[in-house]
Amino acid sequence: MELNFPEIENKILRFWQENGVFNKLREKNKDGKPWSFLDGPITANNPMGVHHAWGRTYKDLFQRFFAMKGRDQRYQNGFDCQGLWVEVEVEKELGFKSKKDIEVYGVDRFVEKCKERVNKYSAIQTQQSIRLGQWMDWDNSYYTMSDENNYAIWGFLKKCYEKGYLYKGRDSVPWCPRCGTAISQHEILTEEYKEIIHKAIYFKLPISDKEFQGVNFLVWTTTPWTIPANVALAVNPELEYGIFSNGKDKFVLLKDLAEKVVGKEFVLEKKLLGKELKGLKYEGPFDNLPRTVKAEEENEKTFHTVVLDKDLVTALEGTGIIHIAPGAGEEDFKVGKEENLAVIDVIDEAAVYLDGMDDLSGKSAKKNPELIFDYLSSYKAGQFLFKIEDYTHRYPTCWRCKTELVWRVVDEWYISMDKLRKPLMEATKEINWIPDFGKERELDWLKNMHDWLISKKRYWGLVLPIFECKCGNFEVIGSKEELKERAVSGWDEFEGKSPHKPWADKVKIKCSKCGEVVSRIPDVGNPWLDAGIVPFSTMKYDSDKKYWAKWFPVELVCESFPGQFKNWFYSIIVMSVVLEKKPPVKNIFGYASVRDEKGEEMHKSKGNAVWFDEAVEKIGADPMRWMYAKQNPADNLKFGYINAEEVKRRLLTLYNTFVFFTTYVKKEEFPNDLKLSPANTLDKWIISKFNNLVKKVEESFENFNPATGVNAIEEFFITDLSLWYVRRSRARFHEMGEDRDQAIKTFYYILLNLVKIMGPVMPFFAEEIYQVLKTPDMPESVHLTDWPEVDKKKIDNDLEGSMGKLRNLVNLVLAERTLLGIKVRQPLSQLKVKSNELSKEKELLEILKEEANVREIVFDDKLAKDIELNVELTDELKKEGERREFIRTVRSLRKELGLVSGSIVQGITSTANVVFNEEELIKDIGSKYFEQVASEAEIVGDVKKAYKFDGKEYHVGIKK
Ligand SMILES: [Zn+2]
Ligand SMILES: [Zn+2]
């Protein structure tokens, strides 16, 4: 049966649209108990990829499920709008290379371009989400660039300021030279580390202390561009070093690494412990540069000395002597602070060497490593250079533009975590994390994270409401109203504009300490502030506390976890703990990443990224959703068309079951009442199975463990419904009477309720089937029905157990037949069964007889194995086997002709040398006539087939 998912889905979308079904659902539940879901905003910067559809499937699934349980919901979707991701795309669009291009173009025009981009892609993503079947109040989506969102963050920052959490710090920060901004620790994910080959250098620094005359420190670094920023060396006090000589050169380095680095020609002259090197002074290659001279003047005592650090210096690689450049490295900066070292800045915001650095000035530090090598090899006749090597390591890159990062010491704004760390960890523990390792990951992050760097030297983002005065005072404005009140100039230019650069920068206030007129700092905010505030800004925290209290804390957030422990999960917890001293959410559901079919990361540049639009029209939304919902959220999902085909194949099984029903049961035969009182064992069994299924699925959805429920549904419709119930019930639909009525009623009840519980996962497919099954007194859409009640009285676990055992026996028999080379169609006289646990209920035994295709079943406790088949074939059994094989062949030919099973065919010709009752055969097959012929040549029909049975060849032809 052909099943065109995209076609069905587009038809159902129109049906929902034309009948306002979503609004009817909201109306239906409007007085229900609230169930609060908070959407993590999607970055409105590109069309959706298939990975977005994974999360959206979960979001929709849970909302639809709780709607069936009568819960009132907000259905608010969110768009993340501000930040570097949008800026970089707009820069690309406009062909910009650096921040200067933006300034020349005009910050106001640039910011408008960013807004335009957000509006364009949020509209596209809305359409795509609708296509996925996601039900949201699309006209009421929130945008993090909105005034209310930005001003709500002002309120939060003001509170941080009042509590003393907010400060300006001078620190060494990861920095993107292209974007010209600091990258916060939160934004450097493991996936932003790339395997990169750099030139590592071994260089010599002559020791200036007299007793070490002629001896050099041998130092190793993988970032040669930082050498001009060197102010000290670090050694491990506890490790053993040595002076090594080849008669000409003398080096100090770690004893155990010496042979590897300098070779055997250098022999050990003297052993030294690291701590004996402390305080030694050395000469550097850049000592004449004005910056170096200034640094020496600043702190002569610590300048170019050896310091001790047993954590930083290991015996694993290099020389055991580390070059310390506090101006160009994070660890270095820390050591510098502890040891009171001077900081030498060497690069600007584009990683270009600063003025006053000889030939280096004006050149990119990262792009030209040979500058340093040339300098070192030419200067003082190569006195400083020892050797250069390729070195492969994992190095961090910018999450947005993939440029390699550098470290700079700059002034940035931070939220201090000292006082927050503990309450944040407490709040984290109160949240239910799914999968449960999420809690540990979040706690681990909270334990180790630095203060939160919230400023960015960029353009499109939250304008940080920080006003810093020359007198040292700084103040934070907490709302638009407060700004208006404090404004001494510029308000008129700002009024009516969104709180963005450059308009917000016009407003000046008076310093409350010294009365000076003060400007806002030029920085914008970290975008995770924008997303972190949404448990407040989107729920009227500032304007309607009653409404907010109704929806806060939220029941569920649901996002892909890589990254979010440091980002969204983190920021909503921080903001909620600061504002309300409690967690913003009860349950956090996380899921892994979508990979390609081979399990590799998808990348546009790699060519293996799959766009949503293409995938949804190729696969269909429902099979995609089914595939997503079945997945264990803790594992990465391998997405691909081959996997999708497999999913569709299984769904087709269900569809064929449904088609079977509608083929044999006319609409007017659909039962009016669904009060079930089944007499047939098979009916009792499937009804029991189904009620257990409903229970299991309900629990799995309620506990945010959808994969368990969805896999149980699939198992049910394939293994129980299709392969057992329907296959075994086929004949019951052909014969009018009470048994047929019972079968219809049971089957109808199962299908109707099955599509209800599948509705949250496959909303289109469920609707398609429901529309056929529904009778006039039922709701117009499956999504307006209630979640089916579990009928506990209909659950018969004993019967399910017996049937399970029976099916195991059947499998044993089938395996035994395969082993013996006896076809299933060949009846056998007897089956001996060891277990007397098998229910001896007559109906079950009948089923076993038929499935095993045996004439009788005998219980025998002394049997050596579980079953034993009597394989002796009498003539009668042989003939019956032949007959069944014949019938099966005719049936498969009928299928080839596209005729549904049971429909009458014109006639059959056959060479089968059969003596079986022709009349009976005609009836069994549903044929108008049956003719036996003498040779293959006489076979006629629309399709023909030759087959072998028991070594003999047969020919059959069948006429439509
Ligand atoms: Zn960048
Ligand atoms: Zn002041």
Coordinates of N, CA, C and O in Angstrom, one line a residue, residues 641-701:
Y641 N 18.2 9.4 5.3 CA 17.1 8.9 4.6 C 16.9 7.4 4.6 O 15.8 6.8 4.6
I642 N 18.0 6.7 4.8 CA 17.9 5.2 4.9 C 17.3 4.8 6.2 O 16.3 4.0 6.3
N643 N 17.7 5.5 7.3 CA 17.0 5.3 8.6 C 15.5 5.6 8.5 O 14.7 5.0 9.1
A644 N 15.2 6.7 7.8 CA 13.9 7.2 7.7 C 13.0 6.1 7.0 O 11.9 5.9 7.3
E645 N 13.6 5.5 6.0 CA 12.9 4.5 5.2 C 12.5 3.3 6.1 O 11.4 2.8 6.0
E646 N 13.4 3.0 7.0 CA 13.1 1.9 8.0 C 11.9 2.2 8.9 O 11.1 1.4 9.1
V647 N 11.9 3.5 9.3 CA 10.9 4.0 10.2 C 9.5 3.9 9.4 O 8.5 3.4 9.9
K648 N 9.6 4.4 8.2 CA 8.3 4.4 7.4 C 7.8 3.0 7.1 O 6.6 2.7 7.1
R649 N 8.8 2.0 6.9 CA 8.4 0.7 6.7 C 7.6 0.1 7.9 O 6.6 -0.6 7.7
R650 N 8.0 0.5 9.1 CA 7.3 0.0 10.2 C 5.9 0.7 10.4 O 4.9 0.0 10.7
L651 N 5.9 2.0 10.1 CA 4.6 2.7 10.1 C 3.6 2.1 9.1 O 2.4 2.1 9.3
L652 N 4.2 1.6 8.0 CA 3.3 1.1 7.0 C 2.6 -0.2 7.5 O 1.5 -0.5 7.1
T653 N 3.2 -0.9 8.4 CA 2.6 -2.1 9.0 C 1.3 -1.7 9.6 O 0.3 -2.3 9.5
L654 N 1.4 -0.6 10.4 CA 0.2 -0.1 11.1 C -0.8 0.4 10.1 O -2.0 0.1 10.2
Y655 N -0.4 1.1 9.0 CA -1.3 1.6 8.0 C -2.0 0.4 7.3 O -3.2 0.4 7.1
N656 N -1.3 -0.6 7.0 CA -1.9 -1.8 6.4 C -3.0 -2.5 7.3 O -4.0 -3.0 6.8
T657 N -2.7 -2.4 8.5 CA -3.7 -3.0 9.5 C -5.0 -2.2 9.4 O -6.1 -2.8 9.4
F658 N -4.8 -0.9 9.4 CA -5.9 0.0 9.3 C -6.7 -0.2 7.9 O -7.9 -0.3 7.9
V659 N -5.9 -0.4 6.9 CA -6.5 -0.6 5.6 C -7.3 -1.9 5.6 O -8.4 -2.0 5.0
F660 N -6.7 -2.9 6.2 CA -7.4 -4.2 6.3 C -8.8 -4.0 6.9 O -9.8 -4.4 6.5
F661 N -8.8 -3.2 8.0 CA -10.1 -3.0 8.7 C -11.1 -2.3 7.8 O -12.2 -2.7 7.7
T662 N -10.6 -1.2 7.2 CA -11.6 -0.4 6.4 C -12.0 -1.2 5.1 O -13.0 -0.8 4.5
T663 N -11.2 -2.1 4.7 CA -11.6 -2.9 3.5 C -12.7 -3.9 3.9 O -13.7 -4.1 3.1
Y664 N -12.7 -4.4 5.1 CA -13.7 -5.4 5.4 C -14.9 -4.9 6.2 O -15.9 -5.6 6.4
V665 N -14.7 -3.7 6.8 CA -15.7 -3.2 7.6 C -16.2 -1.9 7.1 O -15.5 -1.0 6.8
K666 N -17.6 -1.9 6.8 CA -18.1 -0.7 6.2 C -18.4 0.4 7.3 O -18.6 0.0 8.4
K667 N -18.4 1.6 6.9 CA -18.6 2.7 7.8 C -19.8 2.5 8.7 O -19.8 2.7 9.9
E668 N -20.9 2.0 8.0 CA -22.2 1.9 8.8 C -22.1 0.7 9.8 O -22.9 0.5 10.7
E669 N -21.0 -0.1 9.7 CA -20.8 -1.2 10.6 C -20.0 -0.8 11.8 O -19.8 -1.6 12.8
F670 N -19.5 0.4 11.8 CA -18.7 0.9 13.0 C -19.6 0.8 14.2 O -20.7 1.3 14.2
P671 N -19.1 0.2 15.3 CA -19.9 0.1 16.5 C -20.3 1.4 17.1 O -19.6 2.4 17.1
N672 N -21.6 1.5 17.6 CA -22.1 2.7 18.2 C -21.6 2.9 19.6 O -21.2 3.9 20.1
D673 N -21.7 1.7 20.4 CA -21.1 1.8 21.7 C -19.9 1.0 21.8 O -19.8 0.0 21.1
L674 N -19.0 1.4 22.7 CA -17.7 0.7 22.8 C -17.6 0.0 24.1 O -16.5 -0.2 24.6
K675 N -18.8 -0.3 24.7 CA -18.7 -1.2 25.9 C -18.3 -2.6 25.5 O -19.0 -3.2 24.7
L676 N -17.2 -3.0 26.0 CA -16.6 -4.2 25.5 C -16.9 -5.4 26.5 O -16.7 -5.2 27.7
S677 N -17.4 -6.5 25.9 CA -17.5 -7.7 26.8 C -17.1 -8.9 25.9 O -17.9 -9.7 25.5
P678 N -15.8 -8.9 25.6 CA -15.4 -9.9 24.7 C -15.5 -11.3 25.2 O -15.3 -11.6 26.4
A679 N -15.9 -12.2 24.3 CA -15.9 -13.6 24.6 C -14.7 -14.4 24.0 O -14.3 -15.4 24.6
N680 N -14.2 -13.9 22.9 CA -13.1 -14.5 22.2 C -11.8 -14.2 23.0 O -11.5 -13.1 23.4
T681 N -11.0 -15.3 23.2 CA -9.7 -15.1 23.9 C -8.8 -14.1 23.3 O -8.1 -13.3 23.9
L682 N -8.7 -14.2 21.9 CA -7.9 -13.2 21.2 C -8.3 -11.8 21.5 O -7.5 -10.9 21.7
D683 N -9.6 -11.5 21.5 CA -10.1 -10.2 21.8 C -9.8 -9.8 23.2 O -9.3 -8.7 23.4
K684 N -10.0 -10.7 24.1 CA -9.7 -10.4 25.5 C -8.2 -10.0 25.7 O -7.8 -9.1 26.4
W685 N -7.4 -10.8 25.0 CA -6.0 -10.6 25.1 C -5.5 -9.3 24.5 O -4.8 -8.5 25.1
I686 N -6.0 -8.9 23.3 CA -5.6 -7.7 22.7 C -6.1 -6.5 23.5 O -5.4 -5.4 23.6
I687 N -7.3 -6.6 24.0 CA -7.8 -5.5 24.9 C -7.0 -5.3 26.1 O -6.7 -4.2 26.5
S688 N -6.6 -6.4 26.7 CA -5.8 -6.3 27.9 C -4.4 -5.7 27.6 O -3.9 -4.8 28.2
K689 N -3.8 -6.2 26.5 CA -2.6 -5.7 26.0 C -2.6 -4.2 25.8 O -1.7 -3.4 26.2
F690 N -3.7 -3.8 25.2 CA -3.9 -2.4 24.8 C -4.0 -1.5 26.1 O -3.4 -0.4 26.1
N691 N -4.7 -2.0 27.0 CA -4.9 -1.2 28.3 C -3.6 -1.0 29.0 O -3.3 0.0 29.6
N692 N -2.8 -2.1 29.0 CA -1.5 -2.0 29.6 C -0.6 -1.0 28.8 O 0.2 -0.3 29.4
L693 N -0.8 -1.0 27.5 CA 0.0 -0.1 26.7 C -0.4 1.4 27.0 O 0.5 2.2 27.2
V694 N -1.7 1.6 27.1 CA -2.1 3.0 27.4 C -1.5 3.5 28.7 O -0.9 4.6 28.8
K695 N -1.5 2.6 29.7 CA -0.9 2.9 31.0 C 0.6 3.2 30.9 O 1.1 4.2 31.4
K696 N 1.3 2.4 30.1 CA 2.7 2.6 30.0 C 3.1 3.9 29.3 O 4.0 4.6 29.6
V697 N 2.3 4.1 28.2 CA 2.6 5.3 27.4 C 2.3 6.6 28.2 O 3.1 7.5 28.2
E698 N 1.2 6.5 29.0 CA 0.8 7.6 29.8 C 1.9 8.0 30.8 O 2.3 9.1 31.0
E699 N 2.4 6.9 31.5 CA 3.5 7.1 32.4 C 4.7 7.7 31.8 O 5.4 8.5 32.3
S700 N 5.0 7.1 30.6 CA 6.3 7.6 30.0 C 6.2 9.0 29.6 O 7.1 9.8 29.6
F701 N 5.0 9.5 29.1 CA 4.9 10.9 28.7 C 4.8 11.8 29.9 O 5.4 12.8 29.9

